Amino acid sequence: VNKPIASHPLQNSTPPAVETTAGLSRRALAAEGQPISFLMHKALAHPELVSLAAGFVDPVTLPVELTRQAFEVVLSDPRRARAALQYGTTPGHAPLREAVLDRLLEADGQGHLVEGAVRKRSVEQVVMTAGSNQMLRLLFDTLVDAGDIVLTAAPTYFVVLGMLGNIGARGFGIEVDEGGLVPDALEAALLRLKRSGELSRVKALYVVSYLDNPRNITIDAARRGQIVDIVKRYSSVRHPIRIIEDAAYRELRYGGEDVPSLLSYDLEGDTVIHTDTFSKAYSPGVRVGWGVLPRDLVEPLLNQKGNIDFGSPNLAQHLMAAVLESGLHGTHVEALRRAYSEKCTAMLDACDDYLAPISGVSWLRPTGGIYVWLTLPEQLAAGPGGPLFDQALTEGMLYVPGEYCYPSEGVGIAPNTIRLTFAMQTPERIRAGIEALARAIQAVLPADATARVSRSAR
Ligand SMILES: Cc1ncc(COP(=O)(O)O)c(C=O)c1O
């Protein structure tokens, strides 16, 4: 998945010899074979499969009526309608930028530590994009050159690893545990890179700080300030290191307490970039995301964006502004949380019933989000090259191999891991999918393994 850096098309001066690639740019070659395309192809080719793979949202709770009403509000006022149907500005629709910043301040306003810091941010620092993926890509385009290093949690959101590969950057994995990214491991990695003379190539730490993809873990409140402090200590005026905090799943919490963002611990306002999206808590079809940036990055990022689309779809932003104005978004999120909580319970119950009897299989129990992270016995590789992946297809289900979620440097890949999602399927299909996975594991697990492998703690 993550091609060895030496053979990366952006870093290799020898033109590719293969005939089918003639005429393609190095960037096009670097974009080949991304896991997302492979998995979508599998799902489309086998519509009968129970897909516990794609991170699509629950179709039943999509806000059809609320969206209809919000469109009505936008389109029934000719002045507003014309503004929405016209090109917008590069940074996006100002009332929406204000609204998302206000919501962030409100969510972070619980801790005395965070208040002053967050309120230093202003609407000029908010840029709207076509989904937060676009913001992430713009950030990497703005900060990272081929050969530069981006630290990530290992495992992490695999689409970001694809983006890094596409620009020829090196992903470097940092250890995680049940409290999220481990601060000591972050410090050790930075020290190691400093000693090897590579610190100046480290441009960013990317981390999904709430209910992450793929493990569905939130970084502990106690670690947040430490993480920001460590990065600041290794950052310098000549070689700044930024933290890209991806908060895509923050609102999908149905247990435990919310915690302040990493952004709120950046008292100087020069280190943390906060990205978020309406894709998970409203609708991915609308595809509105955004970033809150340090002041010095706003213009360089807008210059990138100006060269791409000089503004993301304006109608979608007007729509989301009307949704927030309606005051009904919170009610919708409550309904979502209930629906996901039910589906999560269905998946965990099915895991207890079908997977618990298999020795060496363990999983994390989420308190929000849409994923369950599964660890298999060590000798069982879950990737498409191993026996389990095809056996699972034969049994009727599709999962995301965990190995896709590891960068090629730093923490080693754990091939015996799986990301499951419960978002798309009904509780009955979730159960059927887990039952099929259990059959597949049993079919490929060596008969003596059950005796050899001791069951991990849950
Ligand atoms: C962690 C994370 N960040 C960002 C995104 C991108 O969402 P969008 O581009 O739709 O805003 C996703 C989508 O799955 C995700 O899982």
Coordinates of C-alpha atoms and ligand atoms in Angstrom, one line a residue:
V1 CA 0.0 0.0 0.0
N2 CA 2.6 2.5 1.1
K3 CA 5.2 2.1 -1.6
P4 CA 8.8 2.2 -0.4
I5 CA 10.0 5.8 -0.7
A6 CA 12.9 4.9 -3.0
S7 CA 10.6 3.8 -5.7
H8 CA 8.2 6.7 -5.3
P9 CA 7.3 8.2 -8.7
L10 CA 7.8 11.8 -7.5
Q11 CA 11.3 11.0 -6.1
N12 CA 12.5 8.7 -8.9
S13 CA 14.3 10.4 -11.7
T14 CA 14.0 7.4 -14.1
P15 CA 10.9 7.6 -16.2
P16 CA 8.6 4.6 -15.8
A17 CA 9.1 2.1 -18.6
V18 CA 5.7 0.4 -18.5
E19 CA 3.8 1.1 -21.7
T20 CA 0.3 1.6 -20.0
T21 CA 1.7 4.5 -18.0
A22 CA 3.0 6.4 -21.0
G23 CA 1.9 10.0 -20.9
L24 CA 0.9 10.0 -17.3
S25 CA 2.4 12.4 -14.8
R26 CA 4.4 11.2 -11.9
R27 CA 1.6 12.5 -9.6
A28 CA -0.9 10.3 -11.5
L29 CA 1.4 7.3 -11.1
A30 CA 1.7 8.1 -7.4
A31 CA -2.1 8.1 -7.1
E32 CA -2.4 4.6 -8.4
G33 CA -3.7 1.7 -6.3
Q34 CA -5.2 3.6 -3.4
P35 CA -7.1 1.2 -1.0
I36 CA -10.2 3.3 -1.2
S37 CA -10.6 2.6 -4.9
F38 CA -9.8 -1.1 -4.4
L39 CA -12.4 -1.4 -1.6
M40 CA -15.1 0.5 -3.5
H41 CA -14.5 -1.7 -6.5
K42 CA -14.9 -4.8 -4.4
A43 CA -18.1 -3.5 -2.9
L44 CA -19.6 -2.6 -6.3
A45 CA -18.5 -5.9 -7.9
H46 CA -20.2 -7.8 -5.1
P47 CA -23.4 -6.0 -4.1
E48 CA -24.6 -9.0 -2.2
L49 CA -21.8 -8.6 0.3
V50 CA -22.4 -7.1 3.8
S51 CA -19.9 -4.3 3.6
L52 CA -18.6 -3.3 7.0
A53 CA -15.8 -1.5 5.1
A54 CA -16.7 1.9 3.6
G55 CA -17.0 4.8 6.0
F56 CA -20.4 5.9 4.6
V57 CA -22.9 7.3 7.0
D58 CA -26.2 5.8 8.1
P59 CA -28.6 6.3 5.1
V60 CA -31.8 6.2 7.3
T61 CA -30.9 9.2 9.4
L62 CA -29.8 11.4 6.6
P63 CA -31.6 14.8 7.2
V64 CA -33.9 14.8 4.2
E65 CA -36.7 17.0 5.6
L66 CA -34.3 19.4 7.4
T67 CA -32.4 19.9 4.1
R68 CA -35.6 20.4 2.2
Q69 CA -36.7 23.1 4.7
A70 CA -33.3 24.8 4.6
F71 CA -33.3 24.9 0.8
E72 CA -36.8 26.4 1.0
V73 CA -35.4 29.2 3.2
V74 CA -32.5 29.9 0.9
L75 CA -34.5 29.7 -2.4
S76 CA -37.7 31.4 -1.3
D77 CA -35.9 34.7 -0.8
P78 CA -34.8 35.9 -4.3
R79 CA -31.9 38.0 -3.0
R80 CA -30.5 35.1 -0.9
A81 CA -31.2 32.6 -3.7
R82 CA -29.3 34.6 -6.2
A83 CA -26.4 35.0 -3.9
A84 CA -26.3 31.3 -3.2
L85 CA -26.5 30.4 -6.9
Q86 CA -23.6 32.8 -7.8
Y87 CA -19.9 32.1 -7.3
G88 CA -18.8 32.7 -3.7
T89 CA -15.5 33.9 -2.4
T90 CA -12.3 31.8 -2.0
P91 CA -12.5 31.5 1.8
G92 CA -16.2 30.8 1.7
H93 CA -19.6 32.1 2.9
A94 CA -18.9 34.5 5.8
P95 CA -22.0 33.8 7.9
L96 CA -21.2 30.1 7.8
R97 CA -17.5 30.7 8.7
E98 CA -18.8 32.8 11.7
A99 CA -21.2 30.0 12.7
V100 CA -18.7 27.2 12.6
L101 CA -16.2 29.2 14.6
D102 CA -18.9 30.1 17.2
R103 CA -19.8 26.4 17.5
L104 CA -16.1 25.5 18.1
L105 CA -15.8 28.2 20.8
E106 CA -18.9 26.9 22.4
A107 CA -17.7 23.3 22.4
D108 CA -14.3 24.3 23.8
G109 CA -15.6 26.9 26.2
Q110 CA -15.9 24.4 29.1
G111 CA -12.4 24.6 30.4
H112 CA -11.0 27.7 32.0
L113 CA -7.6 27.0 30.3
V114 CA -9.0 27.0 26.9
E115 CA -11.3 30.1 26.8
G116 CA -8.8 32.9 26.2
A117 CA -6.9 30.9 23.7
V118 CA -9.7 29.9 21.5
R119 CA -11.3 33.3 21.5
K120 CA -8.1 34.8 19.9
R121 CA -9.2 33.1 16.7
S122 CA -11.3 35.2 14.3
V123 CA -13.4 34.5 11.3
E124 CA -10.6 35.5 8.9
Q125 CA -8.8 32.3 10.0
V126 CA -11.7 30.1 8.9
V127 CA -11.6 28.7 5.4
M128 CA -14.5 26.6 3.9
T129 CA -13.7 23.7 1.6
A130 CA -15.5 21.0 -0.3
G131 CA -15.2 18.5 2.5
S132 CA -12.4 18.4 5.0
N133 CA -10.5 16.1 2.7
Q134 CA -10.0 19.1 0.4
M135 CA -8.7 21.1 3.4
L136 CA -6.3 18.4 4.3
R137 CA -5.0 18.2 0.8
L138 CA -4.7 22.0 0.6
L139 CA -2.7 21.9 3.9
F140 CA -0.3 19.3 2.6
D141 CA 0.1 21.2 -0.6
T142 CA 0.8 24.4 1.4
L143 CA 3.2 22.9 3.9
V144 CA 4.8 19.7 2.5
D145 CA 7.3 19.0 -0.3
A146 CA 8.3 15.7 -1.7
G147 CA 10.6 14.0 0.8
D148 CA 9.2 15.9 3.8
I149 CA 7.9 14.0 6.8
V150 CA 4.4 14.1 8.3
L151 CA 4.0 12.3 11.6
T152 CA 0.7 10.5 12.1
A153 CA -0.9 8.2 14.6
A154 CA -0.3 4.6 13.6
P155 CA -2.9 3.5 12.6
T156 CA -4.5 6.6 11.1
Y157 CA -7.0 7.7 8.4
F158 CA -5.7 5.9 5.3
V159 CA -6.9 8.5 2.8
V160 CA -4.4 10.9 4.3
L161 CA -1.6 8.4 3.8
G162 CA -2.7 8.2 0.1
M163 CA -2.4 12.1 -0.1
L164 CA 1.0 12.0 1.4
G165 CA 2.1 9.3 -1.0
N166 CA 0.7 11.3 -3.8
I167 CA 2.9 14.3 -3.1
G168 CA 5.9 12.2 -2.3
A169 CA 6.0 12.9 1.4
R170 CA 7.0 10.4 4.1
G171 CA 4.4 9.3 6.6
F172 CA 6.0 8.4 10.0
G173 CA 3.8 6.5 12.5
I174 CA 3.6 7.3 16.2
E175 CA 2.4 4.7 18.7
V176 CA -1.2 4.9 20.1
D177 CA -2.9 3.2 23.0
E178 CA -6.4 3.4 24.5
G179 CA -5.8 7.0 25.5
G180 CA -4.9 7.9 21.9
L181 CA -1.5 9.2 20.6
V182 CA 1.2 8.5 23.2
P183 CA 3.0 11.7 24.1
D184 CA 6.3 9.9 25.1
A185 CA 6.3 8.1 21.8
L186 CA 5.8 11.4 20.0
E187 CA 8.7 12.9 21.9
A188 CA 10.9 9.9 21.2
A189 CA 10.2 10.0 17.4
L190 CA 11.0 13.7 17.3
L191 CA 14.2 13.2 19.2
R192 CA 15.2 10.3 16.9
L193 CA 14.5 12.5 13.8
K194 CA 16.5 15.3 15.4
R195 CA 19.5 13.0 16.0
S196 CA 19.4 11.7 12.5
G197 CA 19.4 15.3 11.1
E198 CA 15.9 15.1 9.7
L199 CA 14.0 17.4 12.0
S200 CA 13.9 20.1 9.5
R201 CA 12.0 17.8 7.2
V202 CA 9.2 17.3 9.7
K203 CA 6.4 19.6 8.7
A204 CA 3.4 18.4 10.6
L205 CA 1.7 16.0 13.0
Y206 CA -1.6 14.8 11.6
V207 CA -4.0 13.4 14.2
V208 CA -7.8 12.6 14.3
S209 CA -8.3 13.8 17.9
Y210 CA -11.8 12.6 18.5
L211 CA -13.2 9.1 17.9
D212 CA -10.6 8.6 15.4
N213 CA -10.6 6.7 12.1
P214 CA -9.8 3.8 12.4
R215 CA -9.7 2.9 16.1
N216 CA -12.5 5.2 17.3
I217 CA -10.4 6.5 20.2
T218 CA -10.4 10.0 21.6
I219 CA -7.1 11.5 22.8
D220 CA -7.3 11.8 26.6
A221 CA -7.8 15.3 27.9
A222 CA -4.6 15.0 30.0
R223 CA -2.5 14.3 26.9
R224 CA -3.7 17.2 24.8
G225 CA -1.6 20.0 26.3
Q226 CA 1.4 17.7 26.4
I227 CA 1.1 16.9 22.7
V228 CA 0.9 20.6 21.8
D229 CA 3.9 21.4 24.1
I230 CA 6.1 18.6 22.7
V231 CA 5.5 19.7 19.1
K232 CA 6.1 23.4 20.0
R233 CA 9.4 22.4 21.7
Y234 CA 10.7 20.8 18.5
S235 CA 9.4 23.5 16.3
S236 CA 11.4 26.6 15.4
V237 CA 10.9 29.8 13.5
R238 CA 13.0 28.5 10.6
H239 CA 11.4 25.0 10.7
P240 CA 7.9 25.2 12.1
I241 CA 6.0 22.0 12.8
R242 CA 2.3 22.2 12.7
I243 CA -0.3 20.0 14.3
I244 CA -3.2 19.2 11.9
E245 CA -6.1 18.3 14.2
D246 CA -8.9 16.5 12.3
A247 CA -12.1 16.7 14.4
A248 CA -14.4 15.0 11.8
Y249 CA -16.1 12.7 14.4
R250 CA -16.3 15.0 17.4
E251 CA -20.1 15.4 17.3
L252 CA -20.7 11.6 17.1
R253 CA -20.0 11.0 20.8
Y254 CA -22.7 9.0 22.6
G255 CA -20.9 8.2 25.8
G256 CA -18.2 9.8 28.0
E257 CA -17.4 13.5 28.1
D258 CA -16.4 15.9 25.4
V259 CA -12.8 17.3 25.8
P260 CA -11.3 20.6 24.6
S261 CA -9.7 20.6 21.2
L262 CA -5.9 20.5 20.7
L263 CA -6.4 23.9 19.1
S264 CA -7.5 25.3 22.5
Y265 CA -4.2 24.4 24.0
D266 CA -2.3 26.4 21.3
L267 CA -2.1 29.6 23.3
E268 CA 0.2 31.3 20.8
G269 CA -2.1 30.3 17.9
D270 CA 0.8 29.4 15.7
T271 CA 0.8 25.6 15.8
V272 CA -2.5 23.9 15.6
I273 CA -4.7 23.8 12.5
H274 CA -8.2 22.5 13.3
T275 CA -10.2 20.8 10.5
D276 CA -13.8 19.7 10.7
T277 CA -16.7 18.7 8.4
F278 CA -20.5 18.4 8.1
S279 CA -20.0 15.1 6.3
K280 CA -20.4 12.8 9.4
A281 CA -22.8 14.8 11.6
Y282 CA -25.0 16.1 8.7
S283 CA -24.5 14.8 5.2
P284 CA -21.5 13.8 3.1
G285 CA -23.5 14.6 -0.1
V286 CA -23.4 18.3 0.9
R287 CA -19.7 17.9 1.4
V288 CA -18.9 21.1 3.4
G289 CA -15.7 21.1 5.5
W290 CA -13.4 23.7 6.9
G291 CA -10.2 24.6 8.6
V292 CA -9.3 27.1 11.4
L293 CA -5.8 28.1 10.5
P294 CA -2.9 30.0 12.2
R295 CA -2.9 33.5 10.8
D296 CA 0.3 33.1 8.8
L297 CA -1.1 30.2 6.9
V298 CA -4.4 31.7 5.7
E299 CA -3.0 33.6 2.7
P300 CA -0.7 30.8 1.4
L301 CA -3.5 28.3 1.7
L302 CA -6.0 30.6 -0.1
N303 CA -3.4 31.1 -2.9
Q304 CA -3.5 27.3 -3.4
K305 CA -7.2 27.2 -3.3
G306 CA -7.4 30.2 -5.7
N307 CA -5.5 28.1 -8.2
I308 CA -7.9 25.1 -7.8
D309 CA -11.5 26.4 -7.5
F310 CA -11.4 30.0 -6.1
G311 CA -14.1 28.9 -3.7
S312 CA -16.0 25.7 -2.9
P313 CA -19.6 25.2 -3.9
N314 CA -21.5 28.2 -2.6
L315 CA -25.0 26.7 -2.6
A316 CA -23.9 24.0 -0.2
Q317 CA -22.5 26.6 2.1
H318 CA -25.6 28.7 2.0
L319 CA -27.6 25.5 2.7
M320 CA -25.5 24.7 5.8
A321 CA -25.8 28.3 7.0
A322 CA -29.6 27.9 6.8
V323 CA -29.4 24.6 8.6
L324 CA -27.5 26.1 11.5
E325 CA -29.8 29.1 11.6
S326 CA -32.8 26.8 11.9
G327 CA -31.5 25.7 15.3
L328 CA -32.4 22.1 14.4
H329 CA -28.9 20.8 13.7
G330 CA -28.5 19.9 17.4
T331 CA -31.7 17.9 17.4
H332 CA -30.5 16.0 14.3
V333 CA -27.2 15.2 15.9
E334 CA -29.0 13.8 18.9
A335 CA -31.0 11.5 16.7
L336 CA -27.8 10.4 14.9
R337 CA -26.1 9.6 18.2
R338 CA -29.0 7.4 19.2
A339 CA -29.0 5.6 15.9
Y340 CA -25.2 5.0 16.0
S341 CA -25.2 4.0 19.6
E342 CA -27.8 1.3 18.7
K343 CA -25.8 0.0 15.8
C344 CA -22.6 0.1 17.8
T345 CA -24.3 -2.1 20.5
A346 CA -25.5 -4.4 17.7
M347 CA -21.9 -4.8 16.5
L348 CA -20.4 -5.2 19.9
D349 CA -23.0 -7.8 20.9
A350 CA -22.3 -9.7 17.6
C351 CA -18.6 -9.6 18.4
D352 CA -19.3 -11.0 21.9
D353 CA -21.4 -13.7 20.5
Y354 CA -19.4 -14.8 17.4
L355 CA -15.8 -13.6 17.8
A356 CA -15.3 -13.9 21.6
P357 CA -15.2 -17.7 21.3
I358 CA -12.2 -17.5 18.9
S359 CA -9.0 -17.3 20.8
G360 CA -6.7 -14.3 20.2
V361 CA -9.4 -12.0 18.8
S362 CA -10.0 -8.7 20.6
W363 CA -11.6 -5.4 19.9
L364 CA -11.9 -1.9 21.2
R365 CA -15.3 -0.8 22.6
P366 CA -16.1 2.7 21.3
T367 CA -18.1 5.4 23.0
G368 CA -19.0 7.2 19.7
G369 CA -18.0 7.3 16.1
I370 CA -18.7 4.6 13.5
Y371 CA -15.8 2.1 13.7
V372 CA -14.7 -0.9 15.6
W373 CA -11.0 -1.9 15.6
L374 CA -10.3 -5.6 15.7
T375 CA -7.1 -7.4 16.4
L376 CA -6.7 -11.0 15.3
P377 CA -4.2 -13.6 16.4
E378 CA -0.7 -12.5 15.4
Q379 CA -0.2 -15.1 12.7
L380 CA -3.3 -14.1 10.9
A381 CA -2.7 -11.5 8.2
A382 CA -5.9 -9.6 7.2
G383 CA -4.6 -7.9 4.1
P384 CA -5.8 -8.7 0.5
G385 CA -2.6 -10.8 0.1
G386 CA -3.5 -13.1 2.9
P387 CA -6.1 -15.9 3.2
L388 CA -8.7 -14.1 5.4
F389 CA -9.6 -11.3 3.0
D390 CA -10.8 -13.6 0.2
Q391 CA -12.4 -16.1 2.7
A392 CA -14.4 -13.2 4.2
L393 CA -15.7 -12.3 0.7
T394 CA -16.6 -15.9 0.2
E395 CA -18.5 -15.9 3.5
G396 CA -20.3 -12.7 2.4
M397 CA -18.6 -9.7 4.1
L398 CA -16.1 -7.0 3.4
Y399 CA -13.8 -5.2 5.8
V400 CA -10.9 -2.7 5.7
P401 CA -7.6 -4.4 6.3
G402 CA -5.9 -2.5 9.2
E403 CA -2.6 -2.5 7.3
Y404 CA -3.9 0.2 5.0
C405 CA -3.9 2.5 8.0
Y406 CA -0.2 2.4 8.8
P407 CA 2.4 4.8 7.3
S408 CA 5.6 3.1 6.0
E409 CA 7.9 4.5 8.6
G410 CA 7.9 4.6 12.4
V411 CA 5.6 2.1 14.2
G412 CA 5.5 -1.2 12.3
I413 CA 2.4 -2.3 10.4
A414 CA 0.1 -4.7 12.3
P415 CA -1.1 -7.0 9.5
N416 CA -3.4 -8.8 11.9
T417 CA -5.9 -5.9 12.3
I418 CA -9.2 -5.0 10.8
R419 CA -11.4 -1.8 10.7
L420 CA -15.1 -2.5 10.8
T421 CA -17.9 0.1 10.5
F422 CA -21.4 -0.2 11.7
A423 CA -22.7 3.0 10.1
M424 CA -24.2 1.8 6.8
Q425 CA -25.9 -1.5 7.8
T426 CA -29.0 -2.4 9.8
P427 CA -28.4 -4.2 13.1
E428 CA -29.5 -7.5 11.5
R429 CA -27.0 -7.0 8.6
I430 CA -24.2 -6.0 11.1
R431 CA -24.9 -9.3 12.9
A432 CA -24.8 -11.3 9.7
G433 CA -21.6 -9.6 8.7
I434 CA -19.8 -10.4 12.0
E435 CA -21.1 -13.9 11.9
A436 CA -19.6 -14.2 8.3
L437 CA -16.3 -12.8 9.6
A438 CA -16.2 -15.3 12.4
R439 CA -16.8 -18.2 10.0
A440 CA -14.0 -16.8 7.7
I441 CA -11.5 -16.5 10.6
Q442 CA -12.3 -20.0 11.8
A443 CA -11.9 -21.4 8.3
V444 CA -8.4 -19.9 7.8
L445 CA -7.0 -20.1 11.3
P446 CA -4.7 -23.2 11.7
A447 CA -6.6 -25.8 13.8
D448 CA -4.0 -25.7 16.5
A449 CA -4.0 -21.9 16.8
T450 CA -6.9 -21.9 19.1
A451 CA -4.9 -23.8 21.7
R452 CA -1.7 -21.8 21.1
V453 CA -2.9 -18.2 21.2
S454 CA -4.1 -16.9 24.5
R455 CA -7.0 -14.6 24.4
S456 CA -6.1 -10.9 24.6
A457 CA -7.8 -8.8 27.3
R458 CA -10.7 -6.7 26.2
Ligands
LIG1 C1 -10.9 11.1 9.8 C2 -11.6 11.7 8.6 N1 -11.3 12.9 8.3 C3 -11.8 13.5 7.2 C4 -12.8 12.8 6.4 C5 -13.3 13.4 5.2 O1 -14.5 13.9 5.2 P1 -15.1 14.9 4.2 O2 -14.0 15.2 3.1 O3 -16.3 14.3 3.6 O4 -15.3 16.1 5.0 C6 -13.1 11.5 6.8 C7 -14.0 10.7 6.0 O5 -14.2 9.5 6.1 C8 -12.5 10.9 7.9 O6 -12.7 9.7 8.3

